[in-house]
Amino acid sequence: MTAPLRVPVVAMVASMGGLQAFSEVLGALPADFPAAVLVMQHLEPARASQLAHILEERTPLRVREAVAGATLAAGHVYVAPPGRHLEITAARTLALSDAPPVAFSRPSADVLLRSLATAGEPVIAVVLTGRGQDGAVGCVQVRRGGGTVLAQDQGTSEEYGMPGAASLAGGVDEVLPLAEIAPRLVALLQTLNHPHG
């Protein structure tokens, strides 16, 4: 059996309240989850981040901080480091940049999602709790590029700014309570991997 040429990519972005939201979604995914997961949270750039270490304790997936040039593998989680933009290249490798902040943030959800929109399918973006509007523009571009966008609902978000802005911009396919996001990702990836099944 030959592996599919393109590893599906799921990008999850969040700000305020993100650790708990990431923990719940990633913790509910199976160890054989058939996609690579990119995680971007607004972080204090001057401080070392424990996000990758904490998430590794909470999910069966393998978690590491993203490094430039890494090739994406299914069942792995790549966490954006503090103070660097995380992007995906057309070759499905990771890139980090020190470009100026976008929406006052580096890493920025918009930067990651815009790169996702041009990386080719299959891609899924997930906008979780957070303040501000970072990610709204990127979500619209992901949808335009043929990807799918899920957003956390207001009732389960600590801050509804980011998911709300993405919805208002028309960049969201489905709005879901936090507990329903992981099962929906599993279902979507089954459809992607077995389109006629």
Short mmCIF file of C-alpha atoms in Angstrom, two decimals, residues 13-97:
data_model
loop_
_atom_site.label_atom_id
_atom_site.label_comp_id
_atom_site.label_asym_id
_atom_site.label_seq_id
_atom_site.Cartn_x
_atom_site.Cartn_y
_atom_site.Cartn_z
CA VAL A 13 -4.72 28.63 16.29
CA ALA A 14 -5.62 30.26 19.60
CA SER A 15 -4.71 33.00 22.02
CA MET A 16 -6.26 33.58 25.46
CA GLY A 17 -7.43 30.23 26.87
CA GLY A 18 -5.59 28.30 24.18
CA LEU A 19 -3.70 25.86 26.40
CA GLN A 20 -6.88 24.35 27.80
CA ALA A 21 -8.55 24.29 24.38
CA PHE A 22 -5.54 22.67 22.67
CA SER A 23 -5.28 20.16 25.51
CA GLU A 24 -8.90 19.10 25.13
CA VAL A 25 -8.82 18.75 21.34
CA LEU A 26 -5.41 17.07 21.09
CA GLY A 27 -6.15 14.84 24.07
CA ALA A 28 -9.22 13.47 22.30
CA LEU A 29 -7.41 12.59 19.05
CA PRO A 30 -6.30 8.98 18.44
CA ALA A 31 -2.59 8.09 18.37
CA ASP A 32 -2.96 7.08 14.71
CA PHE A 33 -4.50 10.43 13.71
CA PRO A 34 -3.82 10.57 9.95
CA ALA A 35 -2.72 14.21 9.73
CA ALA A 36 0.07 16.51 10.84
CA VAL A 37 -1.09 19.14 13.34
CA LEU A 38 0.35 22.67 13.52
CA VAL A 39 -0.34 24.56 16.75
CA MET A 40 -0.01 28.35 17.04
CA GLN A 41 -0.71 30.29 20.22
CA HIS A 42 0.08 33.93 20.90
CA LEU A 43 2.99 33.72 23.34
CA GLU A 44 5.22 36.12 25.24
CA PRO A 45 8.19 36.33 22.79
CA ALA A 46 10.89 36.87 25.40
CA ARG A 47 10.05 33.81 27.49
CA ALA A 48 10.82 30.18 26.77
CA SER A 49 7.60 28.33 26.02
CA GLN A 50 6.56 25.15 27.82
CA LEU A 51 3.60 24.69 25.46
CA ALA A 52 5.07 21.73 23.55
CA HIS A 53 6.10 19.96 26.79
CA ILE A 54 2.70 20.48 28.39
CA LEU A 55 0.77 19.31 25.34
CA GLU A 56 2.98 16.23 25.01
CA GLU A 57 1.74 15.11 28.44
CA ARG A 58 -1.87 15.52 27.34
CA THR A 59 -2.13 13.84 23.93
CA PRO A 60 -1.22 10.45 22.45
CA LEU A 61 0.28 12.28 19.46
CA ARG A 62 3.99 13.09 19.28
CA VAL A 63 4.59 16.78 20.07
CA ARG A 64 7.64 18.91 19.31
CA GLU A 65 8.46 22.56 18.86
CA ALA A 66 8.52 23.41 15.15
CA VAL A 67 11.93 23.69 13.49
CA ALA A 68 12.63 25.14 10.06
CA GLY A 69 12.85 22.58 7.29
CA ALA A 70 11.03 19.82 9.19
CA THR A 71 8.99 17.50 6.99
CA LEU A 72 5.45 16.96 8.21
CA ALA A 73 4.43 13.53 9.42
CA ALA A 74 0.98 12.22 10.33
CA GLY A 75 0.37 11.79 14.05
CA HIS A 76 2.82 14.56 14.93
CA VAL A 77 2.12 17.98 16.44
CA TYR A 78 4.39 20.95 15.61
CA VAL A 79 4.17 23.92 17.98
CA ALA A 80 5.08 27.43 16.81
CA PRO A 81 7.99 28.75 18.92
CA PRO A 82 7.69 32.11 20.71
CA GLY A 83 8.57 35.16 18.63
CA ARG A 84 8.68 33.40 15.23
CA HIS A 85 6.09 33.14 12.51
CA LEU A 86 5.32 29.53 11.54
CA GLU A 87 4.50 28.77 7.91
CA ILE A 88 4.08 25.71 5.74
CA THR A 89 5.78 25.60 2.35
CA ALA A 90 4.40 24.19 -0.90
CA ALA A 91 6.70 21.20 -0.33
CA ARG A 92 4.89 20.51 2.97
CA THR A 93 7.88 21.46 5.10
CA LEU A 94 7.95 24.00 7.93
CA ALA A 95 9.42 27.48 7.73
CA LEU A 96 10.04 29.96 10.56
CA SER A 97 10.45 33.68 10.04
#
